[in-house]
Amino acid sequence: MTPGWITTTLLDNETPGGWAVARSRDGFLHDTNGPLFPREWLKRQDLSVFAEHGIGHLDGEPVYLLELDSAGEVPGCSWQGLRGFMLQGDHTLYKVLGYAAQIGTWAREHRFCGSCGQAMVQVPRERAMYCQACDLRSYPRISPSMIVLVTRGDEILLARSPRFVTGVYSTLAGFAEPGESAEDCLIREVREEVQVEVKNIQYMGSQCWPFPHSMMLGFHAEYAGGDIVPQADEIEDAQWFNIHDLPPLPASRSIARYLIDLYLARRLGHAEPVLPG
Ligand SMILES: NC(=O)c1ccc[n+]([C@@H]2O[C@H](COP(=O)([O-])OP(=O)(O)OC[C@H]3O[C@@H](n4cnc5c(N)ncnc54)[C@H](O)[C@@H]3O)[C@@H](O)[C@H]2O)c1
Ligand SMILES: [Mg+2]
Ligand SMILES: [Zn+2]
């Protein structure tokens, strides 16, 4: 048995047994034991299953996703969004659910060919959908996004979007556009969002962000010029904060928080944090 979580290309749906998670628009089903249920038991519940996908092995046991049409009632169980599992609870289980959510969304959105409109079929032993009519393959979509902590000595640039929890300030982030390098994207996003120039861009690490399919690439960058001008509509407020006087910060498991904590640790000579994958 291999411990931990390993994604698998495909499992045979006809083989009984293993674990299953159930996902609807309301999130994942869970009870006091968490979101993993014995698969055969879960399939006997009164749930409208739209699709079933083998997604991987947890501690050697196969795990399946039941994609539902709607959130049904299961006695003793309730529904919780993926963000709730990200914020608290077992990190490995959150990784299982994050992967399940991305595969479920992608499979649902690629039942028909985007080029000719014919029904697509699952490719054997590969996580891909295939159109026989026009030979098109569609793989799970991943959207690269840059996230950057802009620094100026003892000050860091943090901003808040109107979508954030009240009071919370975070690092700047944005999606890569066609034709851009990671650095091009980072420089453009910082310019667009606060009209500041940066230099000495340093890559710090990455994190899967399954909301719905981002791949966060995290950086530190030094301030090189300009006064903060927040982008209308996107940025509600942006400020330089002294590292000894910070506002409420993003959730501890996010790469945004890691980039901030890492800079503070290096500046103050503390032990460096670990980035949750
Ligand atoms: N893990 C973290 O710590 C963390 C922190 C901040 C942001 N993020 C994520 O980073 C991503 C980008 O951040 P943002 O929201 O500031 O992006 P952004 O600054 O590029 O602005 C968002 C806008 O981009 C457009 N957009 C949406 N999906 C897109 C895609 N796949 N490709 C290109 N453009 C798209 C939409 O118009 C959307 O309103 C988001 O997924 C966000 O959730 C993660
Ligand atoms: Mg942004
Ligand atoms: Zn086609």
Tab-separated table of C-alpha atoms and ligand atoms in Angstrom:
chain	number	residue	atom	x	y	z
A	1	MET	CA	0.000	0.000	0.000
A	2	THR	CA	1.239	3.472	-0.881
A	3	PRO	CA	0.266	5.950	1.838
A	4	GLY	CA	-1.264	9.321	1.009
A	5	TRP	CA	-3.208	10.577	-2.016
A	6	ILE	CA	-2.265	9.584	-5.570
A	7	THR	CA	-4.397	10.583	-8.545
A	8	THR	CA	-5.052	7.857	-11.118
A	9	THR	CA	-5.942	8.289	-14.755
A	10	LEU	CA	-8.976	6.010	-14.715
A	11	LEU	CA	-10.604	3.329	-12.558
A	12	ASP	CA	-13.157	0.778	-13.725
A	13	ASN	CA	-16.615	1.926	-12.591
A	14	GLU	CA	-17.865	-1.679	-12.783
A	15	THR	CA	-15.476	-2.828	-10.033
A	16	PRO	CA	-17.314	-2.462	-6.711
A	17	GLY	CA	-15.871	-1.153	-3.460
A	18	GLY	CA	-13.626	1.706	-2.423
A	19	TRP	CA	-14.474	5.146	-1.134
A	20	ALA	CA	-16.612	7.810	-2.765
A	21	VAL	CA	-17.258	11.529	-2.405
A	22	ALA	CA	-20.494	13.138	-3.626
A	23	ARG	CA	-20.545	16.602	-5.155
A	24	SER	CA	-23.466	18.840	-6.045
A	25	ARG	CA	-23.789	22.576	-6.682
A	26	ASP	CA	-23.988	22.919	-2.865
A	27	GLY	CA	-20.537	21.374	-2.368
A	28	PHE	CA	-19.499	18.011	-0.953
A	29	LEU	CA	-21.594	15.727	1.222
A	30	HIS	CA	-20.122	15.121	4.674
A	31	ASP	CA	-21.011	13.755	8.061
A	32	THR	CA	-19.134	13.722	11.366
A	33	ASN	CA	-16.538	11.364	9.810
A	34	GLY	CA	-15.868	13.765	6.938
A	35	PRO	CA	-16.583	13.693	3.165
A	36	LEU	CA	-15.417	10.123	2.366
A	37	PHE	CA	-18.103	7.423	2.373
A	38	PRO	CA	-18.016	3.698	1.572
A	39	ARG	CA	-18.863	3.805	-2.142
A	40	GLU	CA	-21.432	1.017	-2.206
A	41	TRP	CA	-23.286	2.590	0.737
A	42	LEU	CA	-23.286	6.027	-0.916
A	43	LYS	CA	-24.664	4.584	-4.183
A	44	ARG	CA	-27.600	3.057	-2.293
A	45	GLN	CA	-28.701	6.518	-1.060
A	46	ASP	CA	-31.401	8.426	-2.908
A	47	LEU	CA	-29.055	10.641	-4.956
A	48	SER	CA	-29.419	11.627	-8.631
A	49	VAL	CA	-25.989	10.607	-9.956
A	50	PHE	CA	-25.098	12.407	-13.185
A	51	ALA	CA	-21.636	10.808	-13.622
A	52	GLU	CA	-19.172	8.639	-11.740
A	53	HIS	CA	-15.400	9.123	-12.048
A	54	GLY	CA	-12.569	7.099	-10.559
A	55	ILE	CA	-10.142	9.779	-9.363
A	56	GLY	CA	-7.326	8.148	-7.387
A	57	HIS	CA	-6.133	6.143	-4.416
A	58	LEU	CA	-6.085	7.266	-0.808
A	59	ASP	CA	-3.793	5.116	1.340
A	60	GLY	CA	-4.065	2.433	-1.368
A	61	GLU	CA	-7.900	2.434	-1.531
A	62	PRO	CA	-9.670	3.554	-4.722
A	63	VAL	CA	-11.650	6.809	-4.521
A	64	TYR	CA	-14.562	7.717	-6.809
A	65	LEU	CA	-16.466	10.927	-7.385
A	66	LEU	CA	-20.260	10.856	-7.718
A	67	GLU	CA	-21.290	13.992	-9.620
A	68	LEU	CA	-24.904	14.796	-8.773
A	69	ASP	CA	-27.611	16.680	-10.625
A	70	SER	CA	-28.821	18.216	-7.392
A	71	ALA	CA	-28.080	18.181	-3.665
A	72	GLY	CA	-30.166	15.333	-2.253
A	73	GLU	CA	-31.012	14.609	1.373
A	74	VAL	CA	-28.957	11.953	3.153
A	75	PRO	CA	-29.877	11.388	6.822
A	76	GLY	CA	-27.171	12.652	9.193
A	77	CYS	CA	-25.275	14.418	6.387
A	78	SER	CA	-24.968	17.985	5.132
A	79	TRP	CA	-23.291	19.847	2.265
A	80	GLN	CA	-20.221	22.054	2.494
A	81	GLY	CA	-18.445	24.062	-0.213
A	82	LEU	CA	-14.835	23.305	-1.164
A	83	ARG	CA	-13.638	26.537	0.478
A	84	GLY	CA	-14.886	25.282	3.843
A	85	PHE	CA	-12.703	22.165	3.476
A	86	MET	CA	-9.750	24.343	2.445
A	87	LEU	CA	-10.080	26.537	5.537
A	88	GLN	CA	-10.198	23.739	8.106
A	89	GLY	CA	-9.848	19.994	8.462
A	90	ASP	CA	-7.476	17.456	6.975
A	91	HIS	CA	-5.335	18.922	4.176
A	92	THR	CA	-5.014	15.605	2.298
A	93	LEU	CA	-8.799	15.262	2.173
A	94	TYR	CA	-9.032	18.831	0.857
A	95	LYS	CA	-6.587	17.811	-1.914
A	96	VAL	CA	-8.824	14.836	-2.787
A	97	LEU	CA	-11.869	17.125	-2.960
A	98	GLY	CA	-10.012	19.806	-4.925
A	99	TYR	CA	-9.013	17.242	-7.546
A	100	ALA	CA	-12.515	15.743	-7.577
A	101	ALA	CA	-14.039	19.190	-8.126
A	102	GLN	CA	-11.728	19.969	-11.055
A	103	ILE	CA	-12.316	16.589	-12.743
A	104	GLY	CA	-16.079	16.779	-12.170
A	105	THR	CA	-16.310	20.304	-13.594
A	106	TRP	CA	-14.130	19.516	-16.600
A	107	ALA	CA	-15.958	16.277	-17.477
A	108	ARG	CA	-19.336	18.022	-17.189
A	109	GLU	CA	-18.188	20.911	-19.404
A	110	HIS	CA	-16.588	18.692	-22.083
A	111	ARG	CA	-19.355	16.247	-22.947
A	112	PHE	CA	-19.560	17.847	-26.387
A	113	CYS	CA	-16.814	18.867	-28.770
A	114	GLY	CA	-16.095	22.603	-28.668
A	115	SER	CA	-15.156	22.493	-32.353
A	116	CYS	CA	-17.933	20.451	-34.052
A	117	GLY	CA	-20.515	19.882	-31.306
A	118	GLN	CA	-20.503	16.038	-31.447
A	119	ALA	CA	-20.609	13.979	-28.238
A	120	MET	CA	-17.115	13.289	-26.869
A	121	VAL	CA	-15.883	9.998	-25.403
A	122	GLN	CA	-13.469	9.338	-22.553
A	123	VAL	CA	-9.983	8.305	-23.783
A	124	PRO	CA	-8.946	4.936	-22.267
A	125	ARG	CA	-6.230	5.215	-19.599
A	126	GLU	CA	-5.904	8.960	-20.048
A	127	ARG	CA	-7.673	11.897	-18.419
A	128	ALA	CA	-8.914	13.303	-21.717
A	129	MET	CA	-12.124	13.579	-23.712
A	130	TYR	CA	-12.000	12.785	-27.429
A	131	CYS	CA	-14.083	13.768	-30.455
A	132	GLN	CA	-14.058	10.972	-33.059
A	133	ALA	CA	-15.566	13.236	-35.701
A	134	CYS	CA	-12.764	15.825	-35.715
A	135	ASP	CA	-9.948	14.125	-33.737
A	136	LEU	CA	-9.968	16.798	-31.002
A	137	ARG	CA	-8.715	15.975	-27.512
A	138	SER	CA	-9.676	18.071	-24.475
A	139	TYR	CA	-7.656	17.855	-21.263
A	140	PRO	CA	-8.576	19.244	-17.839
A	141	ARG	CA	-8.296	23.014	-17.915
A	142	ILE	CA	-5.729	24.695	-15.670
A	143	SER	CA	-5.461	28.505	-15.589
A	144	PRO	CA	-2.044	29.906	-14.597
A	145	SER	CA	-2.372	32.898	-12.263
A	146	MET	CA	0.423	35.056	-10.859
A	147	ILE	CA	0.328	36.158	-7.257
A	148	VAL	CA	2.861	38.627	-5.898
A	149	LEU	CA	3.881	40.292	-2.680
A	150	VAL	CA	5.361	43.686	-3.576
A	151	THR	CA	7.836	44.793	-0.907
A	152	ARG	CA	9.628	48.035	0.060
A	153	GLY	CA	11.897	47.263	3.010
A	154	ASP	CA	9.713	47.065	6.112
A	155	GLU	CA	6.582	47.805	4.049
A	156	ILE	CA	4.462	45.459	1.956
A	157	LEU	CA	1.802	46.354	-0.603
A	158	LEU	CA	-1.558	44.761	0.145
A	159	ALA	CA	-4.917	45.374	-1.474
A	160	ARG	CA	-8.512	44.388	-1.073
A	161	SER	CA	-11.060	43.464	-3.684
A	162	PRO	CA	-14.739	44.243	-3.078
A	163	ARG	CA	-15.252	40.420	-3.023
A	164	PHE	CA	-13.010	39.888	0.065
A	165	VAL	CA	-14.197	39.294	3.623
A	166	THR	CA	-14.576	42.700	5.351
A	167	GLY	CA	-11.229	44.142	6.468
A	168	VAL	CA	-8.977	41.520	4.826
A	169	TYR	CA	-6.069	42.721	2.661
A	170	SER	CA	-4.098	40.392	0.378
A	171	THR	CA	-1.365	40.192	-2.236
A	172	LEU	CA	-2.051	41.132	-5.864
A	173	ALA	CA	-3.051	38.368	-8.292
A	174	GLY	CA	-4.243	37.868	-11.828
A	175	PHE	CA	-4.590	35.393	-14.691
A	176	ALA	CA	-1.961	34.993	-17.410
A	177	GLU	CA	-3.080	36.087	-20.853
A	178	PRO	CA	-2.061	34.431	-24.139
A	179	GLY	CA	1.400	35.540	-25.224
A	180	GLU	CA	2.667	36.403	-21.757
A	181	SER	CA	5.491	34.975	-19.667
A	182	ALA	CA	4.897	34.671	-15.929
A	183	GLU	CA	6.974	37.830	-15.439
A	184	ASP	CA	5.084	39.774	-18.160
A	185	CYS	CA	1.801	38.846	-16.475
A	186	LEU	CA	3.016	39.832	-13.024
A	187	ILE	CA	4.294	43.233	-14.223
A	188	ARG	CA	1.033	43.916	-16.123
A	189	GLU	CA	-1.206	42.865	-13.214
A	190	VAL	CA	0.670	45.080	-10.728
A	191	ARG	CA	0.495	48.005	-13.184
A	192	GLU	CA	-3.206	47.472	-13.868
A	193	GLU	CA	-4.257	46.982	-10.268
A	194	VAL	CA	-2.162	49.654	-8.484
A	195	GLN	CA	-0.062	51.481	-11.159
A	196	VAL	CA	3.182	50.501	-9.420
A	197	GLU	CA	6.401	49.272	-11.126
A	198	VAL	CA	8.375	46.300	-9.739
A	199	LYS	CA	11.895	44.854	-10.065
A	200	ASN	CA	13.868	41.825	-8.829
A	201	ILE	CA	11.008	39.335	-9.335
A	202	GLN	CA	11.689	36.149	-7.336
A	203	TYR	CA	9.711	32.911	-7.713
A	204	MET	CA	8.699	31.483	-4.312
A	205	GLY	CA	6.473	28.484	-5.065
A	206	SER	CA	3.155	27.361	-6.468
A	207	GLN	CA	-0.201	26.081	-5.288
A	208	CYS	CA	-3.166	24.408	-6.931
A	209	TRP	CA	-6.210	26.657	-6.409
A	210	PRO	CA	-9.265	24.666	-7.513
A	211	PHE	CA	-11.697	27.652	-7.552
A	212	PRO	CA	-12.401	26.560	-10.216
A	213	HIS	CA	-9.069	25.681	-11.906
A	214	SER	CA	-6.237	28.098	-11.106
A	215	MET	CA	-2.580	27.208	-10.723
A	216	MET	CA	-1.090	29.930	-8.543
A	217	LEU	CA	2.554	30.868	-9.204
A	218	GLY	CA	3.801	32.903	-6.238
A	219	PHE	CA	6.461	35.638	-6.267
A	220	HIS	CA	8.119	38.336	-4.219
A	221	ALA	CA	8.977	41.533	-6.107
A	222	GLU	CA	10.582	44.782	-4.987
A	223	TYR	CA	8.993	48.175	-5.479
A	224	ALA	CA	10.617	50.115	-8.322
A	225	GLY	CA	8.425	53.223	-8.688
A	226	GLY	CA	5.007	54.863	-8.883
A	227	ASP	CA	2.313	55.902	-6.414
A	228	ILE	CA	-0.539	53.524	-5.622
A	229	VAL	CA	-3.643	54.174	-7.751
A	230	PRO	CA	-6.218	51.393	-7.159
A	231	GLN	CA	-7.912	50.040	-10.292
A	232	ALA	CA	-11.557	51.119	-10.438
A	233	ASP	CA	-14.035	48.277	-9.704
A	234	GLU	CA	-11.308	45.597	-9.146
A	235	ILE	CA	-9.405	47.098	-6.167
A	236	GLU	CA	-11.383	48.701	-3.367
A	237	ASP	CA	-8.270	49.861	-1.496
A	238	ALA	CA	-4.503	49.291	-1.636
A	239	GLN	CA	-1.883	50.494	0.840
A	240	TRP	CA	1.687	50.089	2.022
A	241	PHE	CA	1.539	48.357	5.405
A	242	ASN	CA	4.412	48.249	7.879
A	243	ILE	CA	5.256	44.627	8.732
A	244	HIS	CA	4.722	45.477	12.421
A	245	ASP	CA	1.223	46.850	11.815
A	246	LEU	CA	-0.673	44.563	9.435
A	247	PRO	CA	-4.414	44.351	8.671
A	248	PRO	CA	-6.402	41.062	8.791
A	249	LEU	CA	-4.665	38.701	6.343
A	250	PRO	CA	-5.857	35.863	4.025
A	251	ALA	CA	-6.509	32.284	5.228
A	252	SER	CA	-3.429	30.527	6.585
A	253	ARG	CA	-3.450	27.753	3.947
A	254	SER	CA	-3.446	30.132	0.973
A	255	ILE	CA	-0.326	30.956	-1.005
A	256	ALA	CA	-1.198	34.638	-0.486
A	257	ARG	CA	-0.685	34.158	3.252
A	258	TYR	CA	2.442	32.070	2.666
A	259	LEU	CA	4.058	34.851	0.591
A	260	ILE	CA	3.371	37.353	3.385
A	261	ASP	CA	4.476	35.039	6.216
A	262	LEU	CA	7.628	34.085	4.303
A	263	TYR	CA	8.632	37.717	3.837
A	264	LEU	CA	7.985	38.485	7.521
A	265	ALA	CA	9.984	35.410	8.598
A	266	ARG	CA	12.969	36.414	6.462
A	267	ARG	CA	12.813	40.058	7.521
A	268	LEU	CA	12.452	39.262	11.228
A	269	GLY	CA	14.771	36.225	11.283
A	270	HIS	CA	12.040	33.751	12.237
A	271	ALA	CA	11.611	30.143	11.040
A	272	GLU	CA	10.204	30.041	7.500
A	273	PRO	CA	6.622	28.798	6.966
A	274	VAL	CA	5.805	25.743	4.847
A	275	LEU	CA	3.629	26.210	1.757
A	276	PRO	CA	0.628	23.831	1.734
A	277	GLY	CA	0.576	22.236	-1.742
B	1	LIG	N1	-4.526	30.998	-3.369
B	1	LIG	C1	-4.467	32.291	-3.059
B	1	LIG	O1	-3.863	32.674	-2.064
B	1	LIG	C2	-5.123	33.313	-3.954
B	1	LIG	C3	-5.106	34.670	-3.604
B	1	LIG	C4	-5.635	35.599	-4.488
B	1	LIG	C5	-6.212	35.192	-5.675
B	1	LIG	N2	-6.255	33.869	-5.975
B	1	LIG	C6	-6.842	33.403	-7.233
B	1	LIG	O2	-6.079	33.916	-8.295
B	1	LIG	C7	-6.889	33.965	-9.453
B	1	LIG	C8	-6.690	35.297	-10.128
B	1	LIG	O3	-6.967	36.361	-9.245
B	1	LIG	P1	-7.948	37.577	-9.609
B	1	LIG	O4	-9.354	37.141	-9.384
B	1	LIG	O5	-7.455	38.782	-8.920
B	1	LIG	O6	-7.740	37.683	-11.206
B	1	LIG	P2	-7.690	38.959	-12.165
B	1	LIG	O7	-7.020	40.095	-11.513
B	1	LIG	O8	-7.143	38.465	-13.479
B	1	LIG	O9	-9.206	39.397	-12.344
B	1	LIG	C9	-10.312	38.525	-12.350
B	1	LIG	C10	-11.008	38.659	-13.703
B	1	LIG	O10	-10.295	37.899	-14.662
B	1	LIG	C11	-11.199	37.327	-15.595
B	1	LIG	N3	-11.005	35.880	-15.612
B	1	LIG	C12	-11.684	34.929	-14.927
B	1	LIG	N4	-11.204	33.698	-15.195
B	1	LIG	C13	-10.191	33.881	-16.074
B	1	LIG	C14	-9.284	32.990	-16.712
B	1	LIG	N5	-9.324	31.668	-16.493
B	1	LIG	N6	-8.346	33.512	-17.518
B	1	LIG	C15	-8.291	34.828	-17.730
B	1	LIG	N7	-9.110	35.742	-17.150
B	1	LIG	C16	-10.058	35.260	-16.337
B	1	LIG	C17	-12.586	37.720	-15.184
B	1	LIG	O11	-12.956	38.873	-15.910
B	1	LIG	C18	-12.405	38.076	-13.714
B	1	LIG	O12	-13.353	39.005	-13.255
B	1	LIG	C19	-8.315	33.688	-8.972
B	1	LIG	O13	-8.604	32.326	-9.255
B	1	LIG	C20	-8.242	33.892	-7.482
B	1	LIG	O14	-9.170	33.094	-6.779
B	1	LIG	C21	-5.719	32.917	-5.137
B	2	MG	MG	-6.556	40.475	-9.523
B	3	ZN	ZN	-15.403	17.540	-32.920
